Structures are given as C-alpha cells and as structure tokens.
Amino acid sequence: MNNITINELYQSRIKKFTEELAKQKKNLTRISILRLVVFLLLIGAFFMLYPYSVLWAIVTFIVLFSSFIYLVKIYFRGNQHKDFLEKLIHLNNAELSVLKGDFSVFENGKEFIQSRHPFTSDLDIFGENSIFQYLNRTVSPNGKEMLAFWLSNVHKNKTRIEEKQEAVKE
C-alpha cells in the first residue's frame, strides 16, 4: 500500500465513524428524552392513581420504573459505543497526522531519558522525534513503560532476540 491509499483508508474510516457517531448521538438524545418522559409519567401516574387504587399505583410504578431502568441501561451502552467511536476517530486522525510526518500526537517518552544511559540519548530513543515517539501507540502507563524498557535494554541472548522478532512479526 502506498501513502495515498493509506491516507484514503484513514479518511474513509473517519468519515464512516463520524457518520455513525452522529447517528449514535441522535439515538442517545432520543433515549434521554424518552427517559425523561417515562420518569415524569412514573411520578405523575403514581400520584394520580394512588388516591383511587393503591394496587394500580404500585403496578404502574413497577412497570414504569422497570422501563426507566431499561432505558438507563440502553443509554449507558450507547454512551460507551459513542465513546468508542470518538476514540476511533481520534486514532485515525492521529495516524493521518503521522502520515504527514507529525508524530506530536503521540507521547515522546521524555520521562524515560537517562543522561548516563549508554545509548538512549545518543540514538534519540526518547524525546521529540524519537524512536519511542515513532513507535508509541500505547494506551496505558504499563504499556508505555514496557515499550520504554524494550527500547532501553539490550538482549544478549540470541534465542530471546529471535523470540521478540517472532512476536513482532505476529
């Protein structure tokens, strides 16, 4: 794949995820309004029915409260999906920036710079425009620390080096 094709791929993903995000936001708005309506019905129906029939008031309350809880669950699932789509859009925009040569969207690992390390400062392993910044796609502190460890420690064991190469291929 050449850069133009990869660029188009990221742009088409961004477009697809943005459209899906807009639909998801509309759905979340509808669910929010429906939740509000059900909640108001719940309160109104309970107070209107209670003086006439306690049994009907309780049954109506249980049905509407169950509906409200169900809508809350749907909303939270939908909100998680919205967050996921936003992250996908951010990720694809970040990769588009990388294609343009801008790696600043990713952390550079400057906190791992050690002035007395035998090779990390000489080879620009950490810091702006470093190997770390070029490779870094980590999302957790542990992942970032593991990448830094791998880049700043040399393996002298041939078997271990080959195992790492196989892991990278995979």
mmCIF file of C-alpha atoms in Angstrom:
data_model
loop_
_atom_site.group_PDB
_atom_site.id
_atom_site.type_symbol
_atom_site.label_atom_id
_atom_site.label_comp_id
_atom_site.label_asym_id
_atom_site.label_seq_id
_atom_site.Cartn_x
_atom_site.Cartn_y
_atom_site.Cartn_z
ATOM 1 C CA MET A 1 0.000 0.000 0.000
ATOM 2 C CA ASN A 2 1.259 3.447 -0.802
ATOM 3 C CA ASN A 3 0.681 6.579 1.282
ATOM 4 C CA ILE A 4 -2.193 7.784 -0.876
ATOM 5 C CA THR A 5 -4.112 4.549 -0.379
ATOM 6 C CA ILE A 6 -3.432 4.517 3.360
ATOM 7 C CA ASN A 7 -4.416 8.180 3.555
ATOM 8 C CA GLU A 8 -7.695 7.448 1.781
ATOM 9 C CA LEU A 9 -8.299 4.485 4.082
ATOM 10 C CA TYR A 10 -7.937 6.624 7.204
ATOM 11 C CA GLN A 11 -10.115 9.365 5.714
ATOM 12 C CA SER A 12 -12.855 6.913 4.765
ATOM 13 C CA ARG A 13 -12.769 5.434 8.266
ATOM 14 C CA ILE A 14 -13.015 8.901 9.799
ATOM 15 C CA LYS A 15 -15.997 9.688 7.572
ATOM 16 C CA LYS A 16 -17.700 6.367 8.413
ATOM 17 C CA PHE A 17 -17.100 6.714 12.167
ATOM 18 C CA THR A 18 -18.192 10.375 12.150
ATOM 19 C CA GLU A 19 -21.468 9.485 10.437
ATOM 20 C CA GLU A 20 -22.026 6.616 12.870
ATOM 21 C CA LEU A 21 -21.195 8.947 15.778
ATOM 22 C CA ALA A 22 -23.800 11.483 14.606
ATOM 23 C CA LYS A 23 -26.437 8.732 14.467
ATOM 24 C CA GLN A 24 -25.406 7.482 17.899
ATOM 25 C CA LYS A 25 -25.686 10.976 19.380
ATOM 26 C CA LYS A 26 -29.195 11.337 17.919
ATOM 27 C CA ASN A 27 -30.165 7.967 19.398
ATOM 28 C CA LEU A 28 -28.785 8.996 22.780
ATOM 29 C CA THR A 29 -30.784 12.225 22.643
ATOM 30 C CA ARG A 30 -33.957 10.271 21.823
ATOM 31 C CA ILE A 31 -33.305 7.852 24.660
ATOM 32 C CA SER A 32 -32.694 10.747 27.062
ATOM 33 C CA ILE A 33 -35.985 12.370 26.106
ATOM 34 C CA LEU A 34 -37.784 9.041 26.401
ATOM 35 C CA ARG A 35 -36.232 8.501 29.838
ATOM 36 C CA LEU A 36 -37.460 11.919 30.933
ATOM 37 C CA VAL A 37 -40.971 11.200 29.639
ATOM 38 C CA VAL A 38 -41.066 7.806 31.375
ATOM 39 C CA PHE A 39 -39.801 9.358 34.610
ATOM 40 C CA LEU A 40 -42.438 12.111 34.503
ATOM 41 C CA LEU A 41 -45.119 9.526 33.691
ATOM 42 C CA LEU A 42 -43.877 7.426 36.590
ATOM 43 C CA ILE A 43 -44.271 10.249 39.075
ATOM 44 C CA GLY A 44 -47.485 11.619 37.587
ATOM 45 C CA ALA A 45 -49.204 8.247 37.238
ATOM 46 C CA PHE A 46 -48.255 7.206 40.742
ATOM 47 C CA PHE A 47 -49.667 10.348 42.357
ATOM 48 C CA MET A 48 -52.762 10.352 40.144
ATOM 49 C CA LEU A 49 -53.566 6.672 40.725
ATOM 50 C CA TYR A 50 -52.620 6.397 44.394
ATOM 51 C CA PRO A 51 -55.734 8.091 45.799
ATOM 52 C CA TYR A 52 -58.002 5.807 43.710
ATOM 53 C CA SER A 53 -56.200 2.468 43.821
ATOM 54 C CA VAL A 54 -53.009 1.663 45.679
ATOM 55 C CA LEU A 55 -52.642 -1.595 43.726
ATOM 56 C CA TRP A 56 -52.816 0.124 40.318
ATOM 57 C CA ALA A 57 -50.453 2.826 41.512
ATOM 58 C CA ILE A 58 -47.895 0.209 42.606
ATOM 59 C CA VAL A 59 -48.275 -1.884 39.423
ATOM 60 C CA THR A 60 -47.926 1.226 37.232
ATOM 61 C CA PHE A 61 -44.923 2.343 39.286
ATOM 62 C CA ILE A 62 -43.205 -1.053 38.876
ATOM 63 C CA VAL A 63 -43.844 -1.157 35.111
ATOM 64 C CA LEU A 64 -42.684 2.411 34.502
ATOM 65 C CA PHE A 65 -39.730 2.119 36.869
ATOM 66 C CA SER A 66 -38.608 -1.077 35.084
ATOM 67 C CA SER A 67 -38.925 0.741 31.758
ATOM 68 C CA PHE A 68 -36.883 3.633 33.137
ATOM 69 C CA ILE A 69 -34.113 1.301 34.360
ATOM 70 C CA TYR A 70 -34.082 -0.476 30.990
ATOM 71 C CA LEU A 71 -33.711 2.879 29.201
ATOM 72 C CA VAL A 72 -30.861 3.837 31.540
ATOM 73 C CA LYS A 73 -29.055 0.597 30.654
ATOM 74 C CA ILE A 74 -29.576 1.203 26.926
ATOM 75 C CA TYR A 75 -28.317 4.760 27.334
ATOM 76 C CA PHE A 76 -25.119 3.684 29.096
ATOM 77 C CA ARG A 77 -24.392 1.031 26.467
ATOM 78 C CA GLY A 78 -24.994 3.611 23.761
ATOM 79 C CA ASN A 79 -22.772 6.115 25.548
ATOM 80 C CA GLN A 80 -19.967 3.545 25.718
ATOM 81 C CA HIS A 81 -20.344 2.979 21.975
ATOM 82 C CA LYS A 82 -20.245 6.772 21.415
ATOM 83 C CA ASP A 83 -17.012 6.995 23.413
ATOM 84 C CA PHE A 84 -15.578 4.104 21.395
ATOM 85 C CA LEU A 85 -16.425 5.859 18.103
ATOM 86 C CA GLU A 86 -14.824 9.089 19.343
ATOM 87 C CA LYS A 87 -11.659 7.161 20.180
ATOM 88 C CA LEU A 88 -11.642 5.545 16.735
ATOM 89 C CA ILE A 89 -11.967 8.960 15.086
ATOM 90 C CA HIS A 90 -9.135 10.312 17.255
ATOM 91 C CA LEU A 91 -6.951 7.298 16.447
ATOM 92 C CA ASN A 92 -7.488 7.615 12.710
ATOM 93 C CA ASN A 93 -6.842 11.377 12.821
ATOM 94 C CA ALA A 94 -3.631 10.686 14.741
ATOM 95 C CA GLU A 95 -2.494 8.200 12.103
ATOM 96 C CA LEU A 96 -3.282 10.751 9.374
ATOM 97 C CA SER A 97 -1.031 13.208 11.210
ATOM 98 C CA VAL A 98 1.710 10.574 11.284
ATOM 99 C CA LEU A 99 1.419 10.121 7.518
ATOM 100 C CA LYS A 100 2.089 13.860 7.209
ATOM 101 C CA GLY A 101 5.190 13.460 9.390
ATOM 102 C CA ASP A 102 3.656 14.899 12.568
ATOM 103 C CA PHE A 103 4.291 12.491 15.447
ATOM 104 C CA SER A 104 3.496 15.081 18.127
ATOM 105 C CA VAL A 105 0.091 13.466 18.712
ATOM 106 C CA PHE A 106 1.883 10.595 20.459
ATOM 107 C CA GLU A 107 3.824 10.780 23.708
ATOM 108 C CA ASN A 108 7.580 11.071 23.242
ATOM 109 C CA GLY A 109 8.761 9.280 26.396
ATOM 110 C CA LYS A 110 10.838 12.214 27.640
ATOM 111 C CA GLU A 111 10.310 10.983 31.210
ATOM 112 C CA PHE A 112 12.464 7.950 30.340
ATOM 113 C CA ILE A 113 15.515 9.976 29.262
ATOM 114 C CA GLN A 114 18.585 8.987 31.264
ATOM 115 C CA SER A 115 21.660 11.109 30.624
ATOM 116 C CA ARG A 116 24.021 8.349 31.807
ATOM 117 C CA HIS A 117 22.463 5.557 29.764
ATOM 118 C CA PRO A 118 24.991 4.034 27.331
ATOM 119 C CA PHE A 119 22.980 4.607 24.133
ATOM 120 C CA THR A 120 19.470 6.043 24.550
ATOM 121 C CA SER A 121 20.443 9.715 24.300
ATOM 122 C CA ASP A 122 22.933 9.081 21.505
ATOM 123 C CA LEU A 123 20.372 7.252 19.369
ATOM 124 C CA ASP A 124 17.413 9.555 20.180
ATOM 125 C CA ILE A 125 15.478 6.707 21.754
ATOM 126 C CA PHE A 126 13.375 9.138 23.856
ATOM 127 C CA GLY A 127 12.260 12.751 23.398
ATOM 128 C CA GLU A 128 10.894 14.784 20.500
ATOM 129 C CA ASN A 129 11.070 13.000 17.120
ATOM 130 C CA SER A 130 12.483 9.914 18.813
ATOM 131 C CA ILE A 131 12.186 6.219 18.076
ATOM 132 C CA PHE A 132 9.846 5.951 21.074
ATOM 133 C CA GLN A 133 7.525 8.600 19.654
ATOM 134 C CA TYR A 134 7.629 6.931 16.249
ATOM 135 C CA LEU A 135 6.685 3.512 17.673
ATOM 136 C CA ASN A 136 4.441 4.566 20.551
ATOM 137 C CA ARG A 137 0.814 3.548 20.158
ATOM 138 C CA THR A 138 0.381 2.542 23.787
ATOM 139 C CA VAL A 139 -2.764 3.426 25.692
ATOM 140 C CA SER A 140 -1.814 2.510 29.252
ATOM 141 C CA PRO A 141 1.011 3.569 31.557
ATOM 142 C CA ASN A 142 2.159 -0.061 31.786
ATOM 143 C CA GLY A 143 2.316 -0.367 28.014
ATOM 144 C CA LYS A 144 4.327 2.840 27.774
ATOM 145 C CA GLU A 145 6.755 1.645 30.435
ATOM 146 C CA MET A 146 7.132 -1.729 28.704
ATOM 147 C CA LEU A 147 7.946 -0.058 25.369
ATOM 148 C CA ALA A 148 10.496 2.175 27.103
ATOM 149 C CA PHE A 149 12.034 -0.861 28.790
ATOM 150 C CA TRP A 150 12.317 -2.734 25.489
ATOM 151 C CA LEU A 151 13.963 0.231 23.781
ATOM 152 C CA SER A 152 16.468 0.933 26.535
ATOM 153 C CA ASN A 153 17.581 -2.609 27.355
ATOM 154 C CA VAL A 154 19.729 -4.771 25.145
ATOM 155 C CA HIS A 155 19.207 -8.523 24.982
ATOM 156 C CA LYS A 156 22.383 -10.515 24.526
ATOM 157 C CA ASN A 157 20.602 -13.850 24.367
ATOM 158 C CA LYS A 158 20.127 -14.849 20.700
ATOM 159 C CA THR A 159 17.074 -17.005 21.496
ATOM 160 C CA ARG A 160 15.366 -14.146 23.331
ATOM 161 C CA ILE A 161 16.049 -11.765 20.437
ATOM 162 C CA GLU A 162 14.561 -14.239 17.954
ATOM 163 C CA GLU A 163 11.507 -14.734 20.187
ATOM 164 C CA LYS A 164 10.949 -10.956 20.202
ATOM 165 C CA GLN A 165 11.351 -10.817 16.432
ATOM 166 C CA GLU A 166 8.722 -13.538 16.038
ATOM 167 C CA ALA A 167 6.392 -11.653 18.395
ATOM 168 C CA VAL A 168 6.818 -8.504 16.301
ATOM 169 C CA LYS A 169 6.069 -10.434 13.098
ATOM 170 C CA GLU A 170 2.924 -11.862 14.666
#
